[in-house]
Short mmCIF file of C-alpha atoms in Angstrom, two decimals:
data_model
loop_
_atom_site.label_atom_id
_atom_site.label_comp_id
_atom_site.label_asym_id
_atom_site.label_seq_id
_atom_site.Cartn_x
_atom_site.Cartn_y
_atom_site.Cartn_z
CA MET W 1 246.75 167.54 -84.26
CA THR W 2 243.51 167.83 -82.29
CA GLY W 3 240.18 166.73 -83.75
CA ALA W 4 242.18 164.56 -86.13
CA SER W 5 239.61 161.84 -86.80
CA GLY W 6 237.20 163.86 -88.96
CA ASN W 7 236.81 164.84 -92.61
CA ILE W 8 239.66 167.35 -92.75
CA GLY W 9 241.80 165.49 -90.24
CA SER W 10 241.92 162.34 -92.35
CA ALA W 11 243.13 164.33 -95.34
CA VAL W 12 245.75 166.24 -93.34
CA LEU W 13 247.07 163.02 -91.79
CA ALA W 14 247.45 161.48 -95.25
CA ASP W 15 249.36 164.50 -96.53
CA LEU W 16 251.63 164.83 -93.50
CA ALA W 17 252.51 161.14 -93.82
CA ARG W 18 254.33 162.04 -97.05
CA HIS W 19 256.86 164.05 -95.04
CA PRO W 20 259.24 161.68 -93.19
CA ASP W 21 260.67 164.48 -91.04
CA ILE W 22 257.32 165.07 -89.32
CA ARG W 23 255.90 162.91 -86.55
CA VAL W 24 252.22 163.34 -85.71
CA THR W 25 250.43 162.64 -82.47
CA ALA W 26 246.69 162.84 -83.02
CA VAL W 27 244.22 163.84 -80.33
CA ALA W 28 240.55 162.90 -80.53
CA ARG W 29 237.61 162.35 -78.22
CA ARG W 30 236.93 159.03 -79.91
CA LEU W 31 239.73 156.93 -81.35
CA PRO W 32 239.50 155.67 -84.94
CA ASP W 33 240.30 152.25 -86.29
CA ARG W 34 244.01 151.93 -87.09
CA VAL W 35 243.59 151.90 -90.85
CA PRO W 36 245.09 154.34 -93.40
CA PRO W 37 245.50 157.24 -92.94
CA PHE W 38 244.85 156.93 -89.20
CA ASP W 39 247.65 154.39 -88.78
CA SER W 40 250.26 157.06 -89.56
CA ALA W 41 249.89 158.79 -86.17
CA ASP W 42 250.16 158.03 -82.49
CA TRP W 43 246.75 158.55 -80.85
CA VAL W 44 245.74 160.11 -77.56
CA PRO W 45 242.13 160.05 -76.25
CA LEU W 46 241.19 163.50 -74.92
CA ASP W 47 238.02 165.59 -74.84
CA LEU W 48 239.08 169.24 -75.02
CA THR W 49 235.82 170.33 -73.38
CA ALA W 50 236.39 168.19 -70.29
CA THR W 51 237.45 169.53 -66.91
CA GLY W 52 241.23 169.46 -66.67
CA ALA W 53 241.70 169.40 -70.44
CA VAL W 54 244.14 172.35 -70.38
CA ASP W 55 246.44 170.58 -67.91
CA GLU W 56 246.35 167.27 -69.79
CA LEU W 57 246.90 168.88 -73.18
CA THR W 58 249.76 170.96 -71.76
CA ALA W 59 251.48 167.76 -70.70
CA ARG W 60 251.05 166.32 -74.20
CA LEU W 61 252.58 169.41 -75.80
CA GLN W 62 255.98 169.31 -74.12
CA GLY W 63 258.65 169.57 -76.83
CA VAL W 64 256.12 170.09 -79.61
CA SER W 65 256.85 172.52 -82.43
CA ALA W 66 253.30 173.02 -83.76
CA ILE W 67 249.71 172.10 -83.03
CA VAL W 68 246.93 171.97 -85.63
CA ASN W 69 243.45 172.36 -84.13
CA LEU W 70 240.55 170.88 -86.10
CA VAL W 71 238.00 170.47 -83.32
CA TRP W 72 234.53 171.72 -84.24
CA GLY W 73 230.94 170.58 -83.78
CA PHE W 74 228.00 170.64 -86.20
CA GLN W 75 225.24 168.68 -84.45
CA PRO W 76 222.91 169.00 -82.68
CA MET W 77 222.18 172.43 -84.14
CA SER W 78 219.48 172.89 -81.51
CA ASP W 79 222.11 173.01 -78.73
CA GLU W 80 224.01 176.20 -79.47
CA LYS W 81 225.78 176.27 -76.10
CA ARG W 82 227.18 172.79 -76.61
CA LEU W 83 228.43 173.64 -80.10
CA ALA W 84 230.06 176.83 -78.79
CA ASP W 85 231.73 174.85 -76.00
CA VAL W 86 233.12 172.40 -78.56
CA GLY W 87 234.28 174.90 -81.19
CA VAL W 88 235.23 178.08 -79.34
CA GLY W 89 235.93 176.33 -76.03
CA SER W 90 238.38 173.89 -77.61
CA LEU W 91 240.31 176.76 -79.19
CA ARG W 92 240.54 178.43 -75.78
CA THR W 93 241.95 175.19 -74.37
CA VAL W 94 244.46 174.83 -77.21
CA LEU W 95 245.73 178.40 -76.92
CA ALA W 96 246.11 178.17 -73.15
CA ALA W 97 247.91 174.81 -73.31
CA ALA W 98 250.18 175.93 -76.16
CA GLN W 99 251.13 179.06 -74.21
CA ARG W 100 251.98 177.06 -71.09
CA ALA W 101 253.95 174.42 -72.98
CA GLY W 102 255.92 176.89 -75.06
CA VAL W 103 254.64 175.59 -78.40
CA GLY W 104 255.96 177.77 -81.21
CA HIS W 105 253.11 177.53 -83.71
CA VAL W 106 249.31 177.11 -83.51
CA VAL W 107 247.33 176.41 -86.71
CA GLN W 108 243.60 177.02 -86.23
CA PHE W 109 240.85 176.17 -88.69
CA SER W 110 238.50 179.07 -89.26
CA SER W 111 236.13 179.35 -92.24
CA VAL W 112 234.65 181.50 -94.95
CA GLY W 113 231.76 181.62 -92.48
CA ALA W 114 233.74 184.08 -90.35
CA TYR W 115 233.65 186.77 -93.05
CA ALA W 116 231.08 189.53 -93.36
CA PRO W 117 228.99 189.55 -96.57
CA PRO W 118 230.77 191.20 -99.51
CA SER W 119 230.02 194.78 -100.47
CA VAL W 120 229.06 193.53 -103.93
CA PRO W 121 227.30 190.14 -104.29
CA GLY W 122 229.65 187.53 -105.70
CA ALA W 123 232.80 189.52 -104.91
CA ALA W 124 235.94 187.73 -103.71
CA VAL W 125 237.59 189.04 -100.54
CA ASP W 126 241.12 188.68 -99.23
CA GLU W 127 242.23 187.87 -95.69
CA ASN W 128 241.83 191.50 -94.55
CA TRP W 129 238.05 191.46 -95.01
CA PRO W 130 236.12 191.96 -91.71
CA THR W 131 235.44 188.78 -89.76
CA THR W 132 232.06 189.87 -88.41
CA GLY W 133 230.21 186.99 -90.05
CA VAL W 134 226.54 186.47 -90.88
CA PRO W 135 224.77 187.10 -87.54
CA SER W 136 221.71 184.96 -88.26
CA SER W 137 223.93 181.87 -88.69
CA GLU W 138 224.82 179.98 -85.52
CA TYR W 139 227.86 178.48 -87.19
CA SER W 140 229.03 181.91 -88.35
CA ARG W 141 228.59 183.42 -84.89
CA HIS W 142 230.82 180.73 -83.41
CA LYS W 143 233.48 181.24 -86.10
CA VAL W 144 233.42 184.97 -85.35
CA ALA W 145 233.84 184.26 -81.63
CA ALA W 146 236.84 182.06 -82.44
CA GLU W 147 238.34 184.82 -84.58
CA GLU W 148 237.89 187.30 -81.72
CA LEU W 149 239.68 184.88 -79.40
CA MET W 150 242.55 184.70 -81.88
CA ASP W 151 242.59 188.50 -82.16
CA GLU W 152 243.03 188.69 -78.39
CA HIS W 153 245.87 186.18 -78.58
CA ASP W 154 247.66 188.12 -81.33
CA GLY W 155 247.06 191.40 -79.50
CA ARG W 156 249.01 190.20 -76.47
CA GLY W 157 252.03 189.48 -78.65
CA ASP W 158 253.66 187.03 -76.24
CA GLY W 159 252.32 183.68 -77.43
CA PRO W 160 252.89 181.20 -80.23
CA LEU W 161 252.78 182.18 -83.88
CA LEU W 162 249.15 181.80 -84.97
CA THR W 163 247.89 180.75 -88.40
CA ARG W 164 244.23 180.95 -89.41
CA ILE W 165 243.07 178.63 -92.19
CA ARG W 166 239.88 179.99 -93.79
CA PRO W 167 238.60 177.48 -96.34
CA GLY W 168 235.38 177.34 -98.25
CA LEU W 169 233.14 174.31 -97.77
CA VAL W 170 235.57 171.37 -97.55
CA MET W 171 234.49 168.30 -99.52
CA GLN W 172 235.78 164.88 -100.47
CA ARG W 173 234.22 161.57 -101.46
CA SER W 174 234.92 159.87 -98.13
CA ALA W 175 232.97 162.60 -96.30
CA ALA W 176 229.77 161.95 -98.26
CA SER W 177 227.98 159.90 -95.61
CA ALA W 178 228.93 162.34 -92.86
CA LEU W 179 227.62 165.33 -94.81
CA LEU W 180 224.37 163.49 -95.50
CA ARG W 181 224.08 162.66 -91.80
CA TYR W 182 224.59 166.29 -90.82
CA GLY W 183 221.95 167.58 -93.23
CA ALA W 184 219.31 164.93 -93.82
CA PRO W 185 216.99 163.24 -91.32
CA ALA W 186 217.96 159.77 -90.16
CA TRP W 187 215.15 158.17 -92.16
CA PHE W 188 216.34 159.67 -95.48
CA PRO W 189 217.73 156.86 -97.70
CA ARG W 190 220.65 157.44 -100.08
CA TRP W 191 218.73 155.98 -103.02
CA ALA W 192 216.20 158.81 -102.69
CA LEU W 193 218.76 161.09 -104.37
CA ASP W 194 217.92 159.34 -107.64
CA LEU W 195 214.28 160.38 -107.20
CA LEU W 196 215.15 164.05 -106.84
CA PHE W 197 213.73 165.38 -110.10
CA VAL W 198 213.33 169.03 -109.08
CA LEU W 199 215.48 171.22 -106.89
CA PRO W 200 213.95 174.40 -105.39
CA LEU W 201 216.72 176.97 -105.03
CA ALA W 202 216.94 180.73 -104.92
CA PRO W 203 218.92 182.20 -107.84
CA GLY W 204 222.37 183.58 -107.15
CA LEU W 205 223.85 180.83 -104.98
CA GLN W 206 227.66 181.08 -105.00
CA VAL W 207 229.43 179.07 -102.30
CA PRO W 208 233.23 178.73 -102.23
CA VAL W 209 234.22 175.07 -101.96
CA VAL W 210 237.58 173.31 -101.77
CA TYR W 211 238.85 169.76 -102.08
CA ALA W 212 239.92 168.26 -98.74
CA ARG W 213 243.27 167.07 -100.12
CA ASP W 214 244.02 170.58 -101.37
CA VAL W 215 243.34 171.91 -97.88
CA ALA W 216 245.65 169.28 -96.45
CA ALA W 217 248.45 170.27 -98.81
CA ALA W 218 248.16 173.87 -97.63
CA VAL W 219 248.28 172.82 -93.97
CA SER W 220 251.42 170.78 -94.54
CA GLN W 221 253.11 173.80 -96.12
CA VAL W 222 252.00 176.07 -93.29
CA VAL W 223 253.60 173.69 -90.77
CA LEU W 224 256.77 173.08 -92.77
CA ARG W 225 257.34 176.77 -93.55
CA GLY W 226 256.18 178.17 -90.21
CA ALA W 227 253.82 180.50 -92.06
CA GLY W 228 251.66 182.77 -89.90
CA GLY W 229 248.60 184.94 -90.51
CA ALA W 230 245.43 184.00 -92.38
CA PHE W 231 245.06 181.97 -95.57
CA ASN W 232 241.95 181.68 -97.75
CA LEU W 233 241.53 178.33 -99.52
CA ALA W 234 239.00 177.71 -102.30
CA ALA W 235 238.59 176.10 -105.70
CA PRO W 236 238.80 178.46 -108.71
CA THR W 237 235.02 178.58 -109.21
CA PRO W 238 232.21 178.34 -106.63
CA LEU W 239 229.32 175.97 -106.18
CA THR W 240 226.25 177.52 -107.83
CA ASP W 241 222.56 176.65 -107.98
CA GLU W 242 222.93 175.73 -111.66
CA LEU W 243 225.93 173.47 -110.96
CA LEU W 244 224.16 171.74 -108.06
CA ALA W 245 221.04 171.02 -110.09
CA SER W 246 223.10 169.74 -113.01
CA ALA W 247 225.15 167.40 -110.82
CA LEU W 248 221.97 165.96 -109.30
CA HIS W 249 220.32 165.67 -112.73
CA ALA W 250 217.41 167.68 -111.35
CA ALA W 251 215.40 170.55 -112.79
CA ARG W 252 216.17 173.79 -110.96
CA ILE W 253 213.01 175.56 -109.77
CA PRO W 254 213.74 179.22 -108.94
CA VAL W 255 212.27 180.17 -105.56
CA PRO W 256 212.57 183.63 -103.95
CA LEU W 257 215.07 183.50 -101.11
CA PRO W 258 212.57 184.62 -98.39
CA ALA W 259 210.17 181.82 -99.42
CA LEU W 260 212.98 179.26 -99.48
CA ARG W 261 214.16 180.38 -96.04
CA ALA W 262 210.63 180.05 -94.65
CA LEU W 263 210.45 176.52 -96.04
CA VAL W 264 213.79 175.58 -94.48
CA ASP W 265 212.74 177.14 -91.16
CA VAL W 266 209.43 175.28 -90.98
CA SER W 267 210.93 171.94 -92.02
CA TYR W 268 213.69 172.37 -89.43
CA ARG W 269 211.21 173.16 -86.65
CA LEU W 270 209.14 170.13 -87.64
CA ARG W 271 212.35 168.01 -87.61
CA LEU W 272 211.90 167.01 -91.22
CA GLN W 273 215.54 167.96 -91.85
CA ARG W 274 218.50 168.93 -89.67
CA VAL W 275 219.73 172.20 -91.22
CA GLU W 276 218.72 175.37 -89.41
CA PRO W 277 217.88 178.36 -91.66
CA GLY W 278 221.03 180.24 -90.67
CA TRP W 279 222.97 177.90 -92.97
CA LEU W 280 220.90 179.18 -95.88
CA ASP W 281 221.67 182.78 -94.86
CA LEU W 282 225.34 181.89 -94.78
CA ALA W 283 225.25 180.14 -98.17
CA TYR W 284 223.74 183.20 -99.83
CA GLY W 285 225.58 185.78 -97.71
CA ALA W 286 229.17 184.60 -97.53
CA PRO W 287 231.73 186.08 -99.95
CA LEU W 288 233.90 184.28 -102.46
CA LEU W 289 237.57 183.89 -101.52
CA ASP W 290 240.69 185.45 -102.99
CA THR W 291 243.42 182.81 -102.55
CA SER W 292 246.34 184.87 -103.83
CA ARG W 293 248.18 184.84 -100.51
CA ALA W 294 248.19 181.03 -100.32
CA ALA W 295 249.45 180.86 -103.89
CA GLN W 296 252.27 183.30 -103.24
CA GLU W 297 253.43 182.22 -99.77
CA LEU W 298 252.65 178.50 -99.81
CA ASP W 299 253.01 177.79 -103.54
CA TRP W 300 249.48 176.48 -103.22
CA ALA W 301 247.21 175.70 -106.15
CA PRO W 302 243.92 173.77 -106.02
CA THR W 303 243.91 170.55 -108.00
CA ARG W 304 240.13 170.25 -108.40
CA ASP W 305 237.41 172.71 -109.28
CA ALA W 306 233.89 172.89 -107.92
CA ASP W 307 232.29 170.69 -110.58
CA GLN W 308 234.82 167.89 -110.04
CA ILE W 309 234.51 168.11 -106.25
CA LEU W 310 230.72 168.05 -106.42
CA ARG W 311 230.55 165.12 -108.84
CA GLU W 312 232.83 163.08 -106.60
CA LEU W 313 230.81 163.95 -103.51
CA ILE W 314 227.46 163.06 -105.10
CA SER W 315 228.91 159.81 -106.38
CA GLY W 316 229.94 159.07 -102.82
CA LEU W 317 226.47 159.93 -101.54
CA ARG W 318 224.87 157.50 -103.96
CA ASP W 319 227.38 154.77 -103.17
CA GLY W 320 227.33 155.36 -99.42
CA ALA W 321 231.03 156.21 -99.42
CA SER W 322 232.58 157.03 -96.10
CA GLY W 323 236.05 157.20 -94.71
CA PRO W 324 237.25 155.22 -91.73
CA SER W 325 234.89 156.27 -88.97
CA PRO W 326 235.88 156.91 -85.37
CA VAL W 327 234.74 154.21 -82.98
CA LEU W 328 234.72 154.11 -79.22
CA ARG W 329 237.07 151.23 -78.63
CA PRO W 330 237.26 149.06 -75.52
CA ARG W 331 240.52 149.85 -73.80
CA THR W 332 242.74 147.77 -71.58
CA VAL W 333 244.52 149.36 -68.64
CA ALA W 334 247.85 148.71 -70.31
CA GLY W 335 246.65 150.30 -73.54
CA GLU W 336 245.39 153.36 -71.71
CA LEU W 337 248.69 153.74 -69.88
CA ARG W 338 250.60 153.50 -73.16
CA ASP W 339 248.43 156.24 -74.64
CA ARG W 340 248.93 158.45 -71.61
CA GLN W 341 252.69 158.05 -71.83
CA ARG W 342 252.74 159.49 -75.33
CA SER W 343 253.09 163.25 -75.70
CA GLY W 344 253.21 165.89 -78.41
CA ALA W 345 251.11 166.99 -81.37
CA ILE W 346 253.46 167.65 -84.31
CA THR W 347 257.21 167.50 -83.80
CA ARG W 348 260.17 167.40 -86.10
CA ARG W 349 262.30 164.29 -85.86
CA ARG W 350 265.84 165.22 -84.95
CA GLU W 351 268.89 163.19 -85.85
CA SER W 352 270.63 161.82 -82.79
#
């Protein structure tokens, strides 16, 4: 599993650890502390954007049955090329290495952000909906580019089975601090959330969200069953402007979307907050998700709805909750050599 030290990676590691017939080797640019769930995997330090990454990853994938790619970048939003190199470039590396190593299955994380807006506002789309995205969103453009890369892979017909996971916004309590860091300026204190008495939002917000552990359960089933194709993942109901205001105990102030976008744009340019206006376009332009295919083929059912997910996340924001965070650890020569001797991403243990 590449990019295994982040929000989704921690949840997937915890779920895979419940399956004794699966061994996980986790790849990350920065290695995490060896605490649960990160202690359930063997770790390899590797930057998939570095020169020679394809060759090194190919060596790690010898004898591997499946690779799950979670690598993606969110900051700095002002450096679009860097974010494209991390997200789209890492997928290119993974596909090339998997092809060379003869890996049978590649599981790639896409997003609701890859989908075009629905024909009717608030409509739910299945996995056949066009993946042309929301062009004004940088994040969406990169997800579309990744989908096009996967289309090229599938079109050749001679590579590994490819699965595309397309979740809504993935949330869990332990990701609270990270989400605040991505969106709020560094000077913004957590306690300021309690002073948020009004919330300016445009009416009609409907964002599909999903609990991180529910996503992880779907990934485990995809790996265990060798399921290919695309899978939408979302909670039964979306995050709305009313639900967000209620969870924050704030009065919702309706603001026309063009005015709200202008406010976000100006505050972003002035570096008062870190979210570029394309994220607002995506929030109001993305469709809801029909998850019937995951239910039928993976026996998947979400365990938490949007209100439960949001309450847990906001509680984590107020408490400063965070999962085990990756740290750049001093390494001995012996330790580095041990890491370099390990290989693989996800393999089945075989009885001798």
